[in-house]
PDB file of C-alpha atoms in Angstrom:
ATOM      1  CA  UNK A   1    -134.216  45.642   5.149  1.00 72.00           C
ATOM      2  CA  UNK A   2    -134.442  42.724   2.788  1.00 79.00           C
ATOM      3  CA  UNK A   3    -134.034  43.091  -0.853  1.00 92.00           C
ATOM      4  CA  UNK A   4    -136.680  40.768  -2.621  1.00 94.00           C
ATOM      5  CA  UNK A   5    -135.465  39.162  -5.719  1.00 97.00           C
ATOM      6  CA  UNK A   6    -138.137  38.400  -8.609  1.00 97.00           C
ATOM      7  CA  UNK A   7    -137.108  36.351 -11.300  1.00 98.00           C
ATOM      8  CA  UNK A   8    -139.728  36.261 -14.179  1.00 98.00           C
ATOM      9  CA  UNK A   9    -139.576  33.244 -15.754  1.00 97.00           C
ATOM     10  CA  UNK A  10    -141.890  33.342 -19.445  1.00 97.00           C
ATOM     11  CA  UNK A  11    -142.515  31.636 -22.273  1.00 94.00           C
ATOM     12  CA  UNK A  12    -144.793  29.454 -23.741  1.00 91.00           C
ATOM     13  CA  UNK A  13    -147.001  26.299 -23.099  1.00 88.00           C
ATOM     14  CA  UNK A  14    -144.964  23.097 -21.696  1.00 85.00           C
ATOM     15  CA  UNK A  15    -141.533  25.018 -22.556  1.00 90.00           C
ATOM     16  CA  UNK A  16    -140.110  24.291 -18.962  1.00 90.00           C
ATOM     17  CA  UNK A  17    -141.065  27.355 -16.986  1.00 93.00           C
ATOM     18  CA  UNK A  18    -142.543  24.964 -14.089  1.00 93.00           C
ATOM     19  CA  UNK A  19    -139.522  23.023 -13.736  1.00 94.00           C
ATOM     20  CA  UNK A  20    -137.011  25.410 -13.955  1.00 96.00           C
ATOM     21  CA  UNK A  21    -138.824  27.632 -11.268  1.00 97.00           C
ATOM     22  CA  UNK A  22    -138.594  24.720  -8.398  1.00 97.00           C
ATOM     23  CA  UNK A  23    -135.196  23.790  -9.224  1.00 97.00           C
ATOM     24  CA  UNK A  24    -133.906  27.128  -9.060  1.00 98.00           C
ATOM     25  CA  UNK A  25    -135.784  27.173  -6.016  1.00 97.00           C
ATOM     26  CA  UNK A  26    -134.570  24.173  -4.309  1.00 97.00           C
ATOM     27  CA  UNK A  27    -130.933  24.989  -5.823  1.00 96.00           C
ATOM     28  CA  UNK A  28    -131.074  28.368  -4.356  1.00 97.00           C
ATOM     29  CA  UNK A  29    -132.595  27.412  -1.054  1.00 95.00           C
ATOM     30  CA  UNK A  30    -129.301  26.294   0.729  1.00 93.00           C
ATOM     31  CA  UNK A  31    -128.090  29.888   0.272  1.00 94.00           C
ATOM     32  CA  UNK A  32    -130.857  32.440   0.794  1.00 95.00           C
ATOM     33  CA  UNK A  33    -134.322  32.111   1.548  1.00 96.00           C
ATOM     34  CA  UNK A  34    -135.716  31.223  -1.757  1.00 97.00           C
ATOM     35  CA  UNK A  35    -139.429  30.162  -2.798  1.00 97.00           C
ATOM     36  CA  UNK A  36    -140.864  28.901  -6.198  1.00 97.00           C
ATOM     37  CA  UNK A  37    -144.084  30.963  -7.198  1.00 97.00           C
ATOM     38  CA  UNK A  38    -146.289  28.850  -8.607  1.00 95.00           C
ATOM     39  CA  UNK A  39    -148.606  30.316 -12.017  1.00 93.00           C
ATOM     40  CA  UNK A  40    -151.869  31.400 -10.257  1.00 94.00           C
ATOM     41  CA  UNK A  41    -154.234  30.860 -13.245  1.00 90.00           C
ATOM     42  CA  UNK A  42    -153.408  26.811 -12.158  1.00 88.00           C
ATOM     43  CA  UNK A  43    -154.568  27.654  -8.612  1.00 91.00           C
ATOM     44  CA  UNK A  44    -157.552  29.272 -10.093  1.00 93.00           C
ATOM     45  CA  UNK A  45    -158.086  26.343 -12.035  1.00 90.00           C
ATOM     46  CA  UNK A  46    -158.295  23.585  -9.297  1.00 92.00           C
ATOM     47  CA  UNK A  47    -160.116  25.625  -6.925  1.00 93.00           C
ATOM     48  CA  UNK A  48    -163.477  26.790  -9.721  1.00 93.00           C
ATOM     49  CA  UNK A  49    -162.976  23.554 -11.622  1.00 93.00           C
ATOM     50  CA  UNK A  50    -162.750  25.753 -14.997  1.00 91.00           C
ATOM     51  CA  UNK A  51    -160.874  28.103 -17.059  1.00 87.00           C
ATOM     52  CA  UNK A  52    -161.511  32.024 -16.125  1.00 91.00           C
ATOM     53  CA  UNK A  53    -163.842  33.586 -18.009  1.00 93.00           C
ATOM     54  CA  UNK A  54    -162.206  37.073 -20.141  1.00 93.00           C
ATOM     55  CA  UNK A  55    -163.839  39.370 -17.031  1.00 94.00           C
ATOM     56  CA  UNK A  56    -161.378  37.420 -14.804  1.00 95.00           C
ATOM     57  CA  UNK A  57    -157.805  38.019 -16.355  1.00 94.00           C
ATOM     58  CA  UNK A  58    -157.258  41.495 -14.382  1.00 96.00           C
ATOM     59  CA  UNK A  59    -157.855  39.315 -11.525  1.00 96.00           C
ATOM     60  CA  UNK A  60    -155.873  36.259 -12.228  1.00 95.00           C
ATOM     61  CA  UNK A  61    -152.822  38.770 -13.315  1.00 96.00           C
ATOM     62  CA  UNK A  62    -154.096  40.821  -9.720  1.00 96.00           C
ATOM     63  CA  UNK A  63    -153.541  37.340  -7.852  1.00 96.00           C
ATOM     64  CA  UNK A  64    -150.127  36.543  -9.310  1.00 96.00           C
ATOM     65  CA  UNK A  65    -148.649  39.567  -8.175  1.00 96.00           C
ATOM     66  CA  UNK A  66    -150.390  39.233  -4.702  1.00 96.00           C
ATOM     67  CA  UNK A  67    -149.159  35.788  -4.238  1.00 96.00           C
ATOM     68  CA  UNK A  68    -145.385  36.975  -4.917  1.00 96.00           C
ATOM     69  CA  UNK A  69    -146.246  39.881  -2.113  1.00 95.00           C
ATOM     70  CA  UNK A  70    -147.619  37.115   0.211  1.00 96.00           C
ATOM     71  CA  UNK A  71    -144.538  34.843  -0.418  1.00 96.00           C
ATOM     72  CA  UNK A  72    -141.887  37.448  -0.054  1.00 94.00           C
ATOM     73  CA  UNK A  73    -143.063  38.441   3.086  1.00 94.00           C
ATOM     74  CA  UNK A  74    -143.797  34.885   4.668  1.00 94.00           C
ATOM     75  CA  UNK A  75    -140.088  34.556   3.742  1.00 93.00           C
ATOM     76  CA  UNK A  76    -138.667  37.752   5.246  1.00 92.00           C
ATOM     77  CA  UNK A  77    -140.648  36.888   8.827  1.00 91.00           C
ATOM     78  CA  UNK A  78    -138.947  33.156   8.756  1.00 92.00           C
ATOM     79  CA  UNK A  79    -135.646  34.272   7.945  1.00 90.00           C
ATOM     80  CA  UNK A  80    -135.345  37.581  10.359  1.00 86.00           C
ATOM     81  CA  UNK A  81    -134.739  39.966   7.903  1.00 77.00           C
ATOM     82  CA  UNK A  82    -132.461  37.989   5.740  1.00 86.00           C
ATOM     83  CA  UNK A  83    -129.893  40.390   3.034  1.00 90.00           C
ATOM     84  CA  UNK A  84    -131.460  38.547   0.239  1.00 93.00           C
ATOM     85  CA  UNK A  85    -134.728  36.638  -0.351  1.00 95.00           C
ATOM     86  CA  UNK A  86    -135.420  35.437  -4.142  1.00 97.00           C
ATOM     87  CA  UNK A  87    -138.602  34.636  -5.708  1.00 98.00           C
ATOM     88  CA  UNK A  88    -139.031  32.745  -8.808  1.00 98.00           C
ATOM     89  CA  UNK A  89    -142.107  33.320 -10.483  1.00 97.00           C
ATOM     90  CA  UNK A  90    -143.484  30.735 -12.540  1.00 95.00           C
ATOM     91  CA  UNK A  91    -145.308  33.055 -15.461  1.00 91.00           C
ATOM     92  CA  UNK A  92    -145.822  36.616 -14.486  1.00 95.00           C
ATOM     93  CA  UNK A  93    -149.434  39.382 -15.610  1.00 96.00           C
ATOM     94  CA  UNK A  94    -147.227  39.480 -18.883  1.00 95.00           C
ATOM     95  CA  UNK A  95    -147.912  35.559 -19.344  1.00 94.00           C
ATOM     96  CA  UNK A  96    -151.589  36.605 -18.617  1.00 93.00           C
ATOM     97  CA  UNK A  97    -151.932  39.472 -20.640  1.00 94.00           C
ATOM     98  CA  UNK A  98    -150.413  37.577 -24.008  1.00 93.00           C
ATOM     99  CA  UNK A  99    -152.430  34.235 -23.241  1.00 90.00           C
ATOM    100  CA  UNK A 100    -155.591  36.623 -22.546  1.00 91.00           C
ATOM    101  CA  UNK A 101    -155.140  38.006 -26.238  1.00 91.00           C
ATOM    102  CA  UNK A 102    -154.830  34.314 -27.677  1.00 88.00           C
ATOM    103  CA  UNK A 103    -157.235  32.782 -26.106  1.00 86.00           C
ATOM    104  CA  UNK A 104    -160.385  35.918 -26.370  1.00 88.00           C
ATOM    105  CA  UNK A 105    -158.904  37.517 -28.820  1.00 86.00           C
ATOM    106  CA  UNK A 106    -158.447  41.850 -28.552  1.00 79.00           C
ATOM    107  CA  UNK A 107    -156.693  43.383 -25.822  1.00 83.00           C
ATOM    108  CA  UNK A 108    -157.600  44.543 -22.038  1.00 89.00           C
ATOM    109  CA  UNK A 109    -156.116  47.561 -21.993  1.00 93.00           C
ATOM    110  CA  UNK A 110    -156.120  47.222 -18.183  1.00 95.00           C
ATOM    111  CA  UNK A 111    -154.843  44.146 -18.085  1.00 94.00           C
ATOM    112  CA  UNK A 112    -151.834  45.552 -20.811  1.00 93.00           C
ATOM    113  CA  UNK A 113    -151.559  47.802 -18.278  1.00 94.00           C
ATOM    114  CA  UNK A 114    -150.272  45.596 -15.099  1.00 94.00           C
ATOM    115  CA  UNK A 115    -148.354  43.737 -17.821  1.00 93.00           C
ATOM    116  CA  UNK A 116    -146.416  46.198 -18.976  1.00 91.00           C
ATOM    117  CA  UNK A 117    -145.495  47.457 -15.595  1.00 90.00           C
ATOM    118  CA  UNK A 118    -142.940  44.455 -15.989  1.00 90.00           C
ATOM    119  CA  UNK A 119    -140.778  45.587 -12.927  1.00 92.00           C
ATOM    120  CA  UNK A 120    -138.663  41.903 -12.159  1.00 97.00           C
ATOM    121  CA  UNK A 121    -135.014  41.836 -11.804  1.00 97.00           C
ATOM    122  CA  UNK A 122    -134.206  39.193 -13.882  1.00 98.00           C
ATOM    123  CA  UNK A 123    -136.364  37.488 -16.878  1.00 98.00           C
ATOM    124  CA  UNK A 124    -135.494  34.354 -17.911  1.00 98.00           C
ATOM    125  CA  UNK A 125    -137.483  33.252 -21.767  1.00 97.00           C
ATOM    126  CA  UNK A 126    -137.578  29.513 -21.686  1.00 96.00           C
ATOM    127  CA  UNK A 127    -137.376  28.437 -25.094  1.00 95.00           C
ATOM    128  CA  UNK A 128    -139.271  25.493 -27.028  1.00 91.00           C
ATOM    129  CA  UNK A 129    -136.214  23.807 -28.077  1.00 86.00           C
ATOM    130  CA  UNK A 130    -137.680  20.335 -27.030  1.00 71.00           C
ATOM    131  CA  UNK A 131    -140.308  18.128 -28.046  1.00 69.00           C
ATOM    132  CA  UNK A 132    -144.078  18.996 -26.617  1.00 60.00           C
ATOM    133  CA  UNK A 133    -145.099  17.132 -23.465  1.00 61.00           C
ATOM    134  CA  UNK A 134    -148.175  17.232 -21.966  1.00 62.00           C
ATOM    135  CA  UNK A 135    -148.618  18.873 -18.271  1.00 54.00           C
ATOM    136  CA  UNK A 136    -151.983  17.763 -16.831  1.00 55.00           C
ATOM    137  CA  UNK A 137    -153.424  21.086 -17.968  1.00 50.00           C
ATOM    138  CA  UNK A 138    -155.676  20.981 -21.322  1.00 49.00           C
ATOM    139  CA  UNK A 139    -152.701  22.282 -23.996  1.00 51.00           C
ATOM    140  CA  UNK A 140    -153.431  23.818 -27.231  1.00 63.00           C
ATOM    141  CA  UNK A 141    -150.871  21.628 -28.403  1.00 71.00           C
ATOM    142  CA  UNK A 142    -147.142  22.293 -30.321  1.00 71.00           C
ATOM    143  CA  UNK A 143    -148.821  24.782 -33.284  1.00 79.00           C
ATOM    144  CA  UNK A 144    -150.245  27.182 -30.525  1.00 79.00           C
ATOM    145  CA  UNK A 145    -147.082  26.950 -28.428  1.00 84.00           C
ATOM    146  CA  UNK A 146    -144.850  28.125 -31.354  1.00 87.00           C
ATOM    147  CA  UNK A 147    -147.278  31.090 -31.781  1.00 89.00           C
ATOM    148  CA  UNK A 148    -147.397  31.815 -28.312  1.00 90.00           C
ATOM    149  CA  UNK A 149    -143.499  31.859 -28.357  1.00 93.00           C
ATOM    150  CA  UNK A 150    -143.007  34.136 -31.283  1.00 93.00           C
ATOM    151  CA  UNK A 151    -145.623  36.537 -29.167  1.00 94.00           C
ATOM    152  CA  UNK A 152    -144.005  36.176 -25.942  1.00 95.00           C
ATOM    153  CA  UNK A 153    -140.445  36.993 -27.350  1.00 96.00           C
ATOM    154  CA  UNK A 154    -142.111  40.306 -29.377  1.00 96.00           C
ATOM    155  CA  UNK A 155    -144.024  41.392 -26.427  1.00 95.00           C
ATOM    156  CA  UNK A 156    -140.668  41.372 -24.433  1.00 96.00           C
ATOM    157  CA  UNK A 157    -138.856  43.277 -27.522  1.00 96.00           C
ATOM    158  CA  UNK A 158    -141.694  45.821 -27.581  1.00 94.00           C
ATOM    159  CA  UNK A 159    -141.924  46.827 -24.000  1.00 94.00           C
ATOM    160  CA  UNK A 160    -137.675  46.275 -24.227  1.00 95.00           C
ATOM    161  CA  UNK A 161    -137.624  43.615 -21.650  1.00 96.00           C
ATOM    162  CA  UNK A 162    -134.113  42.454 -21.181  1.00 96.00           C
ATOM    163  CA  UNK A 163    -133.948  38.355 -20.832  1.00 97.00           C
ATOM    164  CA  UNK A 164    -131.892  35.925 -20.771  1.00 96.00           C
ATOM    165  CA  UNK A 165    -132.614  32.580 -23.176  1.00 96.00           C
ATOM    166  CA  UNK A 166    -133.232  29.256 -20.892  1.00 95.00           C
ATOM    167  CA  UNK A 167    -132.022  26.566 -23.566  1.00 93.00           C
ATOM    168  CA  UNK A 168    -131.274  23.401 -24.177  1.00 91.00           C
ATOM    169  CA  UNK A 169    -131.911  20.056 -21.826  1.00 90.00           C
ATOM    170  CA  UNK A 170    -132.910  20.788 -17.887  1.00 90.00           C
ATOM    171  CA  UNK A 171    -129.555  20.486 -16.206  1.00 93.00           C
ATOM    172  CA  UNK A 172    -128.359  23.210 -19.411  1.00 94.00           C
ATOM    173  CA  UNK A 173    -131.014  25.060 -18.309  1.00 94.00           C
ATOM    174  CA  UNK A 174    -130.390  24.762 -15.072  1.00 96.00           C
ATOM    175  CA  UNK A 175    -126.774  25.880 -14.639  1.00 97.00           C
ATOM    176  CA  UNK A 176    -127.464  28.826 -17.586  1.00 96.00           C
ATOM    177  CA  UNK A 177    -129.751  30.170 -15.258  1.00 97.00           C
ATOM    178  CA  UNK A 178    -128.008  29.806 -11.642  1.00 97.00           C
ATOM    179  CA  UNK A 179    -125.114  31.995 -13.477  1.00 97.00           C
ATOM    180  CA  UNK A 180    -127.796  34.438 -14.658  1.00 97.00           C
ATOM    181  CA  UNK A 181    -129.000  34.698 -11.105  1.00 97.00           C
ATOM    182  CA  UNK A 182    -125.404  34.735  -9.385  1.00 97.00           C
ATOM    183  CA  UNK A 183    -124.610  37.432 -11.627  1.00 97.00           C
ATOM    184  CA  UNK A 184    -127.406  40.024 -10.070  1.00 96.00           C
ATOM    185  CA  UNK A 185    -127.048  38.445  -6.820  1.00 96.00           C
ATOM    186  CA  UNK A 186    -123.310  39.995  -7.409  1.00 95.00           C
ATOM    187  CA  UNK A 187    -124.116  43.012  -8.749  1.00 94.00           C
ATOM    188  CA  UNK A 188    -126.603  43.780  -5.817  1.00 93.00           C
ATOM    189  CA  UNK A 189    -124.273  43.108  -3.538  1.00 90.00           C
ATOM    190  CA  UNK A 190    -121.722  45.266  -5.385  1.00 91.00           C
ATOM    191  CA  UNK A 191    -124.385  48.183  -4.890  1.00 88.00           C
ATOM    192  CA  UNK A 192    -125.210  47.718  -1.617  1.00 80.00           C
ATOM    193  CA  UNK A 193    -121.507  48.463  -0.835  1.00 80.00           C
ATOM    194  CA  UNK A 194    -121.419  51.762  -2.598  1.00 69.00           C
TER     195      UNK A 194
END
């Protein structure tokens, strides 16, 4: 039987998450069967033409966690049953749930609910330690993003999320986060011998 992978990768607005999905993705691909996730609330975007409504949230964090079902298991038919298939999940229902609180204000409890249920092997908190570039979606802008960060990284303290910081220019970034990954790749495989 396969063991799927998930590798959360949070944080705010424009702080990298997209990016650093698909090349971990692409970087990883050569090895095992890997896939990049992409955020569903985009999806959701280009397909109504608007922004969900508050009633939609459960949904859109619903729909992420489908999509990484949907993924893993396209992968795991290609690949025969491979030892290892990785997933890396641009945003996660804990990206929805904090972003769902900014942007309506209050909480869902149901939506805090799937959130909290946080169950990824590896979290990866992309940091905003470079300047703000637009991404084609309408952006609150570099003020919101800093709040949004200061939320995301107490919402992980709270519900005691380990994570591992994804700093410092791409290719940083980049090789921080393939030795975060090699790591539990290693220590799955140690386990799997025990």
């Amino acid at each position: 039987m396969s063991d799927v992978l998930r590798i959360a990768i949070v944080g705010a607005e424009c702080s990298g998450k997209t990016s650093l999905a698909q090349s971990l993705a692409d970087a990883f691909s050569k090895e095992y069967p890997s896939v990049y996730v992409p955020e569903y609330l985009r999806l959701f975007v280009d397909q109504e033409n608007r922004t969900p409504r508050p009633d939609e949230q459960v949904g859109i964090a619903q729909e992420q966690q489908s999509l990484e079902r949907t993924l893993a298991n396209d992968l795991i038919k290609q690949h025969s049953n491979p030892e290892f298939v990785l997933l890396f999940c641009d945003t996660t229902p804990l990206m929805t749930c904090i972003y769902s609180e900014v942007v309506f204000g209050g909480s869902n409890p149901e939506l805090f609910k799937i959130a909290q249920a946080h169950d990824y092997d590896l979290t990866i908190f992309t940091q905003i330690d470079f300047p703000w570039q637009e991404d084609g979606l309408q952006r609150d802008g570099p003020v919101a993003q800093t709040k949004v960060h200061f939320r995301v990284k107490a919402r992980l303290e709270e519900l005691q999320i380990p994570y591992e910081s994804a700093f410092g220019h791409p290719e940083q970034r980049l090789k921080k986060t393939q030795d975060s990954v090699r790591a539990l790749l290693a220590k799955r495989k140690a386990q799997k011998t025990i």
